[in-house]
PDB file of C-alpha atoms and ligand atoms in Angstrom:
ATOM      1  CA  MET A 214       4.810 -13.396 -16.341  1.00 62.00           C
ATOM      2  CA  PRO A 215       0.852 -12.838 -16.640  1.00 73.00           C
ATOM      3  CA  GLU A 216      -0.709  -9.969 -17.138  1.00 83.00           C
ATOM      4  CA  GLY A 217      -3.118  -7.623 -15.181  1.00 84.00           C
ATOM      5  CA  ASP A 218      -6.743  -9.385 -17.245  1.00 88.00           C
ATOM      6  CA  THR A 219      -5.168 -12.847 -16.712  1.00 87.00           C
ATOM      7  CA  ILE A 220      -5.395 -12.416 -12.768  1.00 90.00           C
ATOM      8  CA  HIS A 221      -8.546 -11.265 -12.879  1.00 90.00           C
ATOM      9  CA  ARG A 222      -9.439 -14.451 -15.054  1.00 91.00           C
ATOM     10  CA  VAL A 223      -8.349 -16.609 -11.940  1.00 92.00           C
ATOM     11  CA  VAL A 224     -10.725 -14.823  -9.754  1.00 93.00           C
ATOM     12  CA  ASP A 225     -12.946 -14.653 -11.173  1.00 92.00           C
ATOM     13  CA  ARG A 226     -12.929 -18.719 -11.791  1.00 93.00           C
ATOM     14  CA  LEU A 227     -11.964 -18.994  -8.064  1.00 96.00           C
ATOM     15  CA  ARG A 228     -14.784 -16.360  -6.561  1.00 94.00           C
ATOM     16  CA  PRO A 229     -17.727 -18.513  -6.524  1.00 94.00           C
ATOM     17  CA  ALA A 230     -15.840 -21.702  -5.154  1.00 95.00           C
ATOM     18  CA  LEU A 231     -13.288 -19.992  -2.439  1.00 95.00           C
ATOM     19  CA  ALA A 232     -15.947 -16.414  -1.171  1.00 92.00           C
ATOM     20  CA  GLY A 233     -18.210 -16.885   1.765  1.00 91.00           C
ATOM     21  CA  GLN A 234     -17.542 -20.623   2.400  1.00 94.00           C
ATOM     22  CA  ARG A 235     -15.247 -21.433   5.726  1.00 95.00           C
ATOM     23  CA  LEU A 236     -12.355 -23.100   5.106  1.00 96.00           C
ATOM     24  CA  VAL A 237     -11.390 -27.132   5.708  1.00 96.00           C
ATOM     25  CA  ARG A 238      -8.076 -27.658   4.706  1.00 94.00           C
ATOM     26  CA  LEU A 239      -5.200 -24.734   4.173  1.00 94.00           C
ATOM     27  CA  GLU A 240      -1.717 -25.955   3.570  1.00 92.00           C
ATOM     28  CA  VAL A 241       1.236 -23.582   2.742  1.00 89.00           C
ATOM     29  CA  ARG A 242       4.691 -25.461   1.063  1.00 82.00           C
ATOM     30  CA  ARG A 243       6.251 -22.592   3.244  1.00 73.00           C
ATOM     31  CA  ARG A 244       6.382 -21.653   6.547  1.00 72.00           C
ATOM     32  CA  VAL A 245       4.372 -18.764   8.211  1.00 71.00           C
ATOM     33  CA  PRO A 246       4.425 -17.330  11.973  1.00 71.00           C
ATOM     34  CA  ARG A 247       0.622 -18.869  11.600  1.00 79.00           C
ATOM     35  CA  GLN A 248      -3.166 -19.336   9.973  1.00 87.00           C
ATOM     36  CA  PRO A 249      -6.378 -19.263   9.986  1.00 91.00           C
ATOM     37  CA  ALA A 250      -7.683 -22.507  11.660  1.00 91.00           C
ATOM     38  CA  PRO A 251     -10.033 -24.541  10.005  1.00 93.00           C
ATOM     39  CA  GLY A 252     -13.509 -23.168  10.724  1.00 95.00           C
ATOM     40  CA  THR A 253     -12.635 -19.323   9.688  1.00 94.00           C
ATOM     41  CA  ARG A 254     -14.953 -17.842   6.349  1.00 93.00           C
ATOM     42  CA  LEU A 255     -12.719 -17.187   3.266  1.00 94.00           C
ATOM     43  CA  GLU A 256     -13.999 -13.565   3.449  1.00 88.00           C
ATOM     44  CA  ALA A 257     -12.475 -12.437  -0.273  1.00 87.00           C
ATOM     45  CA  VAL A 258     -10.432 -13.459  -3.190  1.00 92.00           C
ATOM     46  CA  THR A 259      -9.618 -10.556  -5.446  1.00 88.00           C
ATOM     47  CA  ALA A 260      -6.949  -9.370  -7.660  1.00 88.00           C
ATOM     48  CA  ARG A 261      -4.790  -6.449  -7.400  1.00 83.00           C
ATOM     49  CA  GLY A 262      -2.492  -5.827 -10.010  1.00 81.00           C
ATOM     50  CA  LYS A 263      -1.194  -9.051 -10.522  1.00 84.00           C
ATOM     51  CA  HIS A 264      -1.359 -10.418  -7.176  1.00 89.00           C
ATOM     52  CA  VAL A 265      -4.402 -13.075  -6.523  1.00 93.00           C
ATOM     53  CA  LEU A 266      -5.553 -12.299  -3.021  1.00 92.00           C
ATOM     54  CA  ILE A 267      -7.553 -14.647  -0.794  1.00 94.00           C
ATOM     55  CA  ALA A 268      -8.081 -12.067   3.236  1.00 91.00           C
ATOM     56  CA  PHE A 269      -9.217 -14.222   5.539  1.00 91.00           C
ATOM     57  CA  ASP A 270     -12.298 -13.251   8.486  1.00 88.00           C
ATOM     58  CA  GLY A 271      -9.595 -11.708  11.467  1.00 83.00           C
ATOM     59  CA  GLY A 272      -7.817 -10.206   8.485  1.00 81.00           C
ATOM     60  CA  LEU A 273      -4.699 -12.391   7.628  1.00 88.00           C
ATOM     61  CA  THR A 274      -4.738 -12.412   3.627  1.00 90.00           C
ATOM     62  CA  LEU A 275      -3.383 -14.874   1.400  1.00 92.00           C
ATOM     63  CA  ARG A 276      -1.128 -13.251  -1.541  1.00 91.00           C
ATOM     64  CA  THR A 277      -0.067 -14.930  -4.270  1.00 93.00           C
ATOM     65  CA  HIS A 278       2.357 -13.204  -7.373  1.00 91.00           C
ATOM     66  CA  LEU A 279       1.891 -16.324 -10.498  1.00 89.00           C
ATOM     67  CA  GLY A 280       5.766 -15.484 -11.599  1.00 87.00           C
ATOM     68  CA  MET A 281       5.706 -17.167 -14.917  1.00 85.00           C
ATOM     69  CA  HIS A 282       4.745 -20.390 -14.848  1.00 88.00           C
ATOM     70  CA  GLY A 283       2.476 -20.544 -11.289  1.00 91.00           C
ATOM     71  CA  SER A 284      -1.239 -21.227 -12.002  1.00 93.00           C
ATOM     72  CA  TRP A 285      -4.252 -22.357  -8.940  1.00 95.00           C
ATOM     73  CA  GLN A 286      -6.322 -25.011 -10.887  1.00 95.00           C
ATOM     74  CA  LEU A 287      -9.421 -24.982  -8.614  1.00 95.00           C
ATOM     75  CA  HIS A 288     -10.621 -29.406  -8.418  1.00 95.00           C
ATOM     76  CA  ALA A 289     -14.005 -30.330  -6.897  1.00 94.00           C
ATOM     77  CA  ALA A 290     -13.474 -32.752  -3.677  1.00 88.00           C
ATOM     78  CA  GLY A 291     -12.255 -35.604  -4.357  1.00 87.00           C
ATOM     79  CA  GLU A 292     -11.052 -34.916  -8.336  1.00 92.00           C
ATOM     80  CA  PRO A 293      -7.070 -35.783  -8.858  1.00 94.00           C
ATOM     81  CA  TRP A 294      -4.917 -33.081  -9.590  1.00 94.00           C
ATOM     82  CA  ARG A 295      -4.154 -31.549 -13.458  1.00 90.00           C
ATOM     83  CA  ARG A 296      -0.301 -30.282 -12.891  1.00 92.00           C
ATOM     84  CA  PRO A 297       1.736 -33.134 -10.721  1.00 93.00           C
ATOM     85  CA  ALA A 298       1.667 -32.706  -5.628  1.00 92.00           C
ATOM     86  CA  HIS A 299       5.437 -31.682  -6.159  1.00 92.00           C
ATOM     87  CA  LEU A 300       4.464 -28.682  -7.736  1.00 93.00           C
ATOM     88  CA  ALA A 301       1.583 -27.013  -5.230  1.00 94.00           C
ATOM     89  CA  ARG A 302       2.549 -24.987  -2.979  1.00 93.00           C
ATOM     90  CA  GLU A 303      -0.728 -23.517  -0.913  1.00 93.00           C
ATOM     91  CA  VAL A 304      -3.738 -26.188  -0.875  1.00 95.00           C
ATOM     92  CA  VAL A 305      -6.947 -23.834  -0.210  1.00 96.00           C
ATOM     93  CA  GLU A 306      -9.801 -26.917   0.547  1.00 96.00           C
ATOM     94  CA  VAL A 307     -13.909 -25.642   1.532  1.00 96.00           C
ATOM     95  CA  ASP A 308     -16.986 -27.996   1.366  1.00 95.00           C
ATOM     96  CA  GLY A 309     -16.980 -29.468  -1.706  1.00 95.00           C
ATOM     97  CA  TRP A 310     -14.131 -27.368  -3.839  1.00 96.00           C
ATOM     98  CA  GLU A 311      -9.822 -27.647  -3.320  1.00 96.00           C
ATOM     99  CA  ALA A 312      -8.095 -24.904  -5.050  1.00 96.00           C
ATOM    100  CA  VAL A 313      -4.316 -25.848  -5.200  1.00 96.00           C
ATOM    101  CA  CYS A 314      -1.823 -23.238  -6.331  1.00 96.00           C
ATOM    102  CA  PHE A 315       0.873 -24.698  -8.067  1.00 95.00           C
ATOM    103  CA  SER A 316       4.905 -23.337  -9.310  1.00 93.00           C
ATOM    104  CA  ALA A 317       3.685 -19.711  -8.265  1.00 91.00           C
ATOM    105  CA  PRO A 318       7.191 -18.410  -7.245  1.00 88.00           C
ATOM    106  CA  THR A 319       5.840 -15.263  -4.370  1.00 86.00           C
ATOM    107  CA  VAL A 320       3.256 -16.559  -1.463  1.00 88.00           C
ATOM    108  CA  ALA A 321       2.609 -15.258   1.093  1.00 86.00           C
ATOM    109  CA  LEU A 322       0.645 -14.948   4.667  1.00 87.00           C
ATOM    110  CA  GLU A 323      -0.110 -11.465   6.041  1.00 84.00           C
ATOM    111  CA  ARG A 324      -1.594  -9.261   8.434  1.00 79.00           C
ATOM    112  CA  VAL A 325      -1.484  -6.168   6.007  1.00 63.00           C
ATOM    113  CA  SER A 326      -0.650  -7.028   2.509  1.00 55.00           C
ATOM    114  CA  GLY A 327       2.219  -7.186   1.180  1.00 58.00           C
ATOM    115  CA  ALA A 328       0.497  -5.530  -2.174  1.00 60.00           C
ATOM    116  CA  ALA A 329      -0.222  -2.361  -0.781  1.00 60.00           C
ATOM    117  CA  HIS A 330       3.159  -0.929  -2.429  1.00 73.00           C
ATOM    118  CA  VAL A 331       1.514  -1.696  -5.738  1.00 79.00           C
ATOM    119  CA  GLY A 332      -0.214   1.171  -7.979  1.00 87.00           C
ATOM    120  CA  PRO A 333      -4.011   0.774  -8.233  1.00 89.00           C
ATOM    121  CA  ASP A 334      -5.049  -1.874 -10.378  1.00 90.00           C
ATOM    122  CA  LEU A 335      -5.451  -0.948 -14.428  1.00 93.00           C
ATOM    123  CA  CYS A 336      -8.403  -3.532 -14.696  1.00 91.00           C
ATOM    124  CA  GLU A 337     -10.614  -1.485 -11.953  1.00 89.00           C
ATOM    125  CA  PRO A 338     -12.880   0.405 -14.580  1.00 89.00           C
ATOM    126  CA  ASP A 339     -13.582   3.420 -12.176  1.00 90.00           C
ATOM    127  CA  VAL A 340      -9.594   3.673 -12.294  1.00 92.00           C
ATOM    128  CA  ASP A 341      -7.517   7.248 -10.787  1.00 92.00           C
ATOM    129  CA  LEU A 342      -6.112   7.993 -12.798  1.00 95.00           C
ATOM    130  CA  THR A 343      -4.755  10.909 -11.697  1.00 93.00           C
ATOM    131  CA  ALA A 344      -3.087   8.939  -9.195  1.00 92.00           C
ATOM    132  CA  CYS A 345      -0.988   6.075 -11.767  1.00 94.00           C
ATOM    133  CA  VAL A 346       0.476   9.606 -13.182  1.00 95.00           C
ATOM    134  CA  ALA A 347       1.422  10.618  -9.917  1.00 91.00           C
ATOM    135  CA  ARG A 348       3.170   7.635  -9.144  1.00 92.00           C
ATOM    136  CA  MET A 349       5.493   7.565 -12.403  1.00 94.00           C
ATOM    137  CA  ASP A 350       7.813  10.363 -10.750  1.00 91.00           C
ATOM    138  CA  GLY A 351       8.675   7.596  -7.903  1.00 88.00           C
ATOM    139  CA  CYS A 352      10.206   6.442 -11.471  1.00 91.00           C
ATOM    140  CA  ALA A 353      13.742   7.491 -11.781  1.00 92.00           C
ATOM    141  CA  PRO A 354      13.213  10.682 -14.819  1.00 94.00           C
ATOM    142  CA  ASP A 355      16.119   8.249 -16.809  1.00 94.00           C
ATOM    143  CA  THR A 356      13.452   5.265 -16.606  1.00 94.00           C
ATOM    144  CA  GLU A 357      12.860   4.633 -20.519  1.00 95.00           C
ATOM    145  CA  ILE A 358       9.140   4.323 -20.017  1.00 97.00           C
ATOM    146  CA  GLY A 359       8.586   0.450 -21.214  1.00 96.00           C
ATOM    147  CA  ASP A 360       9.994  -0.469 -17.596  1.00 95.00           C
ATOM    148  CA  VAL A 361       7.980   2.165 -15.909  1.00 96.00           C
ATOM    149  CA  LEU A 362       4.603   0.960 -18.098  1.00 96.00           C
ATOM    150  CA  SER A 363       5.540  -2.306 -16.180  1.00 92.00           C
ATOM    151  CA  ASP A 364       6.124  -1.214 -12.983  1.00 91.00           C
ATOM    152  CA  GLN A 365       3.734  -2.786  -9.544  1.00 88.00           C
ATOM    153  CA  ARG A 366       3.955   0.693  -8.286  1.00 87.00           C
ATOM    154  CA  VAL A 367       2.705   2.748 -10.649  1.00 93.00           C
ATOM    155  CA  ALA A 368       0.061   0.677 -11.737  1.00 93.00           C
ATOM    156  CA  GLY A 369      -0.917  -3.006 -11.692  1.00 90.00           C
ATOM    157  CA  GLY A 370      -1.198  -5.017 -13.857  1.00 91.00           C
ATOM    158  CA  ILE A 371       0.526  -4.475 -16.900  1.00 94.00           C
ATOM    159  CA  GLY A 372       3.173  -7.050 -18.027  1.00 92.00           C
ATOM    160  CA  ASN A 373       4.814  -7.112 -21.310  1.00 92.00           C
ATOM    161  CA  VAL A 374       2.049  -7.571 -23.635  1.00 95.00           C
ATOM    162  CA  TYR A 375       0.627  -4.707 -22.627  1.00 96.00           C
ATOM    163  CA  LYS A 376       3.285  -2.502 -22.129  1.00 97.00           C
ATOM    164  CA  SER A 377       4.540  -3.003 -25.801  1.00 98.00           C
ATOM    165  CA  GLU A 378       0.510  -2.225 -27.407  1.00 98.00           C
ATOM    166  CA  ILE A 379      -0.007   0.449 -25.227  1.00 98.00           C
ATOM    167  CA  CYS A 380       3.272   2.033 -26.850  1.00 98.00           C
ATOM    168  CA  PHE A 381       2.165   1.209 -30.297  1.00 98.00           C
ATOM    169  CA  ALA A 382      -1.164   2.596 -29.613  1.00 97.00           C
ATOM    170  CA  CYS A 383      -0.476   5.694 -27.780  1.00 97.00           C
ATOM    171  CA  GLY A 384       2.650   5.682 -30.517  1.00 97.00           C
ATOM    172  CA  ILE A 385       5.456   6.103 -28.038  1.00 97.00           C
ATOM    173  CA  HIS A 386       8.362   4.468 -28.834  1.00 97.00           C
ATOM    174  CA  PRO A 387       9.163   2.215 -25.280  1.00 97.00           C
ATOM    175  CA  ARG A 388      12.724   3.024 -24.774  1.00 95.00           C
ATOM    176  CA  THR A 389      11.965   6.546 -24.765  1.00 96.00           C
ATOM    177  CA  ARG A 390      13.289   7.756 -21.392  1.00 96.00           C
ATOM    178  CA  LEU A 391       9.947   8.932 -18.537  1.00 96.00           C
ATOM    179  CA  ARG A 392      11.634  12.649 -18.474  1.00 95.00           C
ATOM    180  CA  ASP A 393      11.026  13.569 -22.345  1.00 95.00           C
ATOM    181  CA  VAL A 394       7.060  12.122 -21.616  1.00 96.00           C
ATOM    182  CA  ASP A 395       4.743  14.899 -21.257  1.00 95.00           C
ATOM    183  CA  THR A 396       2.218  14.749 -19.080  1.00 94.00           C
ATOM    184  CA  ALA A 397      -0.962  14.664 -21.700  1.00 95.00           C
ATOM    185  CA  THR A 398       1.285  11.312 -22.939  1.00 96.00           C
ATOM    186  CA  ARG A 399       1.721   9.344 -19.433  1.00 97.00           C
ATOM    187  CA  TYR A 400      -2.450  10.604 -18.852  1.00 97.00           C
ATOM    188  CA  ASP A 401      -3.180   9.201 -22.229  1.00 97.00           C
ATOM    189  CA  LEU A 402      -0.621   5.530 -22.103  1.00 98.00           C
ATOM    190  CA  MET A 403      -2.843   5.041 -19.009  1.00 97.00           C
ATOM    191  CA  ARG A 404      -6.154   5.106 -19.788  1.00 97.00           C
ATOM    192  CA  THR A 405      -4.844   3.272 -23.014  1.00 98.00           C
ATOM    193  CA  ALA A 406      -3.721   1.028 -20.626  1.00 97.00           C
ATOM    194  CA  ASN A 407      -7.332   0.580 -18.421  1.00 96.00           C
ATOM    195  CA  GLN A 408      -9.073   0.655 -22.104  1.00 96.00           C
ATOM    196  CA  LEU A 409      -6.765  -2.134 -22.946  1.00 96.00           C
ATOM    197  CA  LEU A 410      -7.540  -3.996 -19.821  1.00 95.00           C
ATOM    198  CA  VAL A 411     -10.579  -3.056 -18.984  1.00 94.00           C
ATOM    199  CA  SER A 412     -12.424  -4.620 -22.813  1.00 93.00           C
ATOM    200  CA  ASN A 413      -9.972  -8.664 -22.235  1.00 93.00           C
ATOM    201  CA  LEU A 414     -11.855  -8.696 -18.884  1.00 89.00           C
ATOM    202  CA  GLY A 415     -13.594 -11.685 -18.965  1.00 80.00           C
ATOM    203  CA  ARG A 416     -13.501 -14.518 -22.074  1.00 73.00           C
ATOM    204  CA  GLY A 417     -11.750 -14.945 -25.418  1.00 82.00           C
ATOM    205  CA  PRO A 418      -8.035 -14.559 -26.880  1.00 90.00           C
ATOM    206  CA  ARG A 419      -7.304 -10.943 -26.007  1.00 92.00           C
ATOM    207  CA  THR A 420      -7.518  -8.670 -28.726  1.00 94.00           C
ATOM    208  CA  THR A 421      -5.424  -4.818 -29.122  1.00 95.00           C
ATOM    209  CA  THR A 422      -5.798  -3.717 -32.241  1.00 94.00           C
ATOM    210  CA  ALA A 423      -8.657  -3.412 -35.202  1.00 91.00           C
ATOM    211  CA  GLY A 424      -9.268  -6.865 -36.129  1.00 91.00           C
ATOM    212  CA  PRO A 425     -10.548 -10.586 -35.885  1.00 92.00           C
ATOM    213  CA  PRO A 426      -9.942 -11.231 -32.285  1.00 91.00           C
ATOM    214  CA  GLY A 427      -6.857 -12.374 -31.162  1.00 93.00           C
ATOM    215  CA  SER A 428      -5.802  -9.503 -33.006  1.00 95.00           C
ATOM    216  CA  VAL A 429      -2.239  -7.645 -31.801  1.00 96.00           C
ATOM    217  CA  ALA A 430       0.399  -4.387 -33.339  1.00 97.00           C
ATOM    218  CA  VAL A 431       4.370  -5.316 -32.473  1.00 98.00           C
ATOM    219  CA  TYR A 432       3.764  -8.538 -29.776  1.00 97.00           C
ATOM    220  CA  GLN A 433       5.838 -12.119 -30.694  1.00 96.00           C
ATOM    221  CA  ARG A 434       5.830  -9.826 -34.536  1.00 97.00           C
ATOM    222  CA  GLN A 435       9.001  -9.305 -35.121  1.00 97.00           C
ATOM    223  CA  GLY A 436       9.845  -8.911 -38.281  1.00 97.00           C
ATOM    224  CA  GLU A 437       6.790  -8.951 -39.728  1.00 98.00           C
ATOM    225  CA  ARG A 438       5.150  -5.986 -41.492  1.00 97.00           C
ATOM    226  CA  CYS A 439       3.651  -3.138 -39.085  1.00 97.00           C
ATOM    227  CA  ARG A 440      -0.299  -3.024 -40.235  1.00 94.00           C
ATOM    228  CA  ARG A 441      -0.663   0.584 -39.864  1.00 95.00           C
ATOM    229  CA  CYS A 442       2.385   1.739 -41.954  1.00 97.00           C
ATOM    230  CA  GLY A 443       4.346  -1.983 -43.100  1.00 97.00           C
ATOM    231  CA  ALA A 444       7.162  -1.564 -41.715  1.00 97.00           C
ATOM    232  CA  ARG A 445       9.879  -4.208 -40.105  1.00 97.00           C
ATOM    233  CA  ILE A 446       8.551  -4.558 -36.175  1.00 98.00           C
ATOM    234  CA  GLU A 447      11.200  -4.571 -33.779  1.00 97.00           C
ATOM    235  CA  MET A 448      12.313  -6.301 -31.169  1.00 97.00           C
ATOM    236  CA  ALA A 449      14.429  -5.644 -28.445  1.00 95.00           C
ATOM    237  CA  ARG A 450      15.179  -7.440 -24.516  1.00 94.00           C
ATOM    238  CA  THR A 451      15.639  -4.713 -22.276  1.00 87.00           C
ATOM    239  CA  GLY A 452      15.285  -2.753 -18.788  1.00 84.00           C
ATOM    240  CA  PRO A 453      17.014  -4.388 -15.473  1.00 81.00           C
ATOM    241  CA  HIS A 454      15.030  -7.620 -16.058  1.00 82.00           C
ATOM    242  CA  ARG A 455      15.587  -7.537 -19.790  1.00 88.00           C
ATOM    243  CA  ARG A 456      12.346  -8.207 -20.544  1.00 90.00           C
ATOM    244  CA  VAL A 457      11.079  -8.462 -24.576  1.00 94.00           C
ATOM    245  CA  THR A 458       9.723  -5.203 -25.846  1.00 96.00           C
ATOM    246  CA  TYR A 459       8.391  -4.333 -29.498  1.00 97.00           C
ATOM    247  CA  TRP A 460       8.149  -1.509 -31.547  1.00 98.00           C
ATOM    248  CA  CYS A 461       7.117  -0.320 -34.808  1.00 98.00           C
ATOM    249  CA  PRO A 462       9.968   1.651 -35.656  1.00 96.00           C
ATOM    250  CA  ASP A 463       8.183   4.408 -38.271  1.00 96.00           C
ATOM    251  CA  CYS A 464       4.864   4.820 -35.863  1.00 97.00           C
ATOM    252  CA  GLN A 465       6.369   5.466 -32.719  1.00 96.00           C
ATOM    253  CA  ALA A 466       9.483   7.396 -33.066  1.00 84.00           C
ATOM    254  CA  ARG A 467      13.382   6.364 -32.180  1.00 81.00           C
ATOM    255  CA  PRO A 468      14.658   8.553 -29.026  1.00 81.00           C
ATOM    256  CA  GLN A 469      16.746  11.018 -29.474  1.00 67.00           C
ATOM    257  CA  LYS A 470      19.076   9.362 -26.704  1.00 58.00           C
ATOM    258  CA  ALA A 471      18.160   6.068 -26.345  1.00 47.00           C
ATOM    259  CA  ALA A 472      19.833   3.473 -24.270  1.00 49.00           C
ATOM    260  CA  GLU A 473      22.368   0.658 -26.530  1.00 49.00           C
ATOM    261  CA  PRO A 474      19.338  -2.493 -26.588  1.00 49.00           C
TER     262      PRO A 474
HETATM  263 ZN1  LIG B  16       3.942   1.537 -38.552  1.00 67.91          ZN
END
């Protein structure tokens, strides 16, 4: 699942080519009730959590969620596509450019954005952290905090990488129940998420801890030594979607009554 900073990079590539242009062609590989007509102006290209939103004049919005394997590719007109045409889910053509979305599981053309249920975007530098913390109350009290963090209804932008890295940075075990996480720690988690995501916007390898570019504390490091304490990093598949979760058993105290992996 792409992290929020990945989606922002996608949007940063698409926006200069598409925003403000007139639509030449829109193909959506899926029956949709209505489409913007050729000539309609593309108003904006934005990220909301993990959704890419392309808004057209007149109120229709094309919403894409890239899932595990989806991607947006921008081609100069006439340039061959870099992935097979049968994988294309949608094509947005404007003068000089074709933006093609491949393999995305979610493509929708909507009048009111379906991303409305997504919480505030943690990739925004001035995100409302209080609103994010308040939305945590929408989760069941026995939800593990790692799952709360990746719940896009709470806040947009956190995938498996950040879920694990944020919990490490805050010294909290990702399997701690929400009801055992006090308000100050909830703020700390959201503030840390915001800082890590914002600092990783733009180019360069994702970096979530001290060290050379690309350094991460726990993600995909199971069995390796924690750089802070030397303990072996652990991993489990957790939550209803069995998503990978990593932690240091010493820096992140195991909760008293954790669920079985
Ligand atoms: Zn450690």
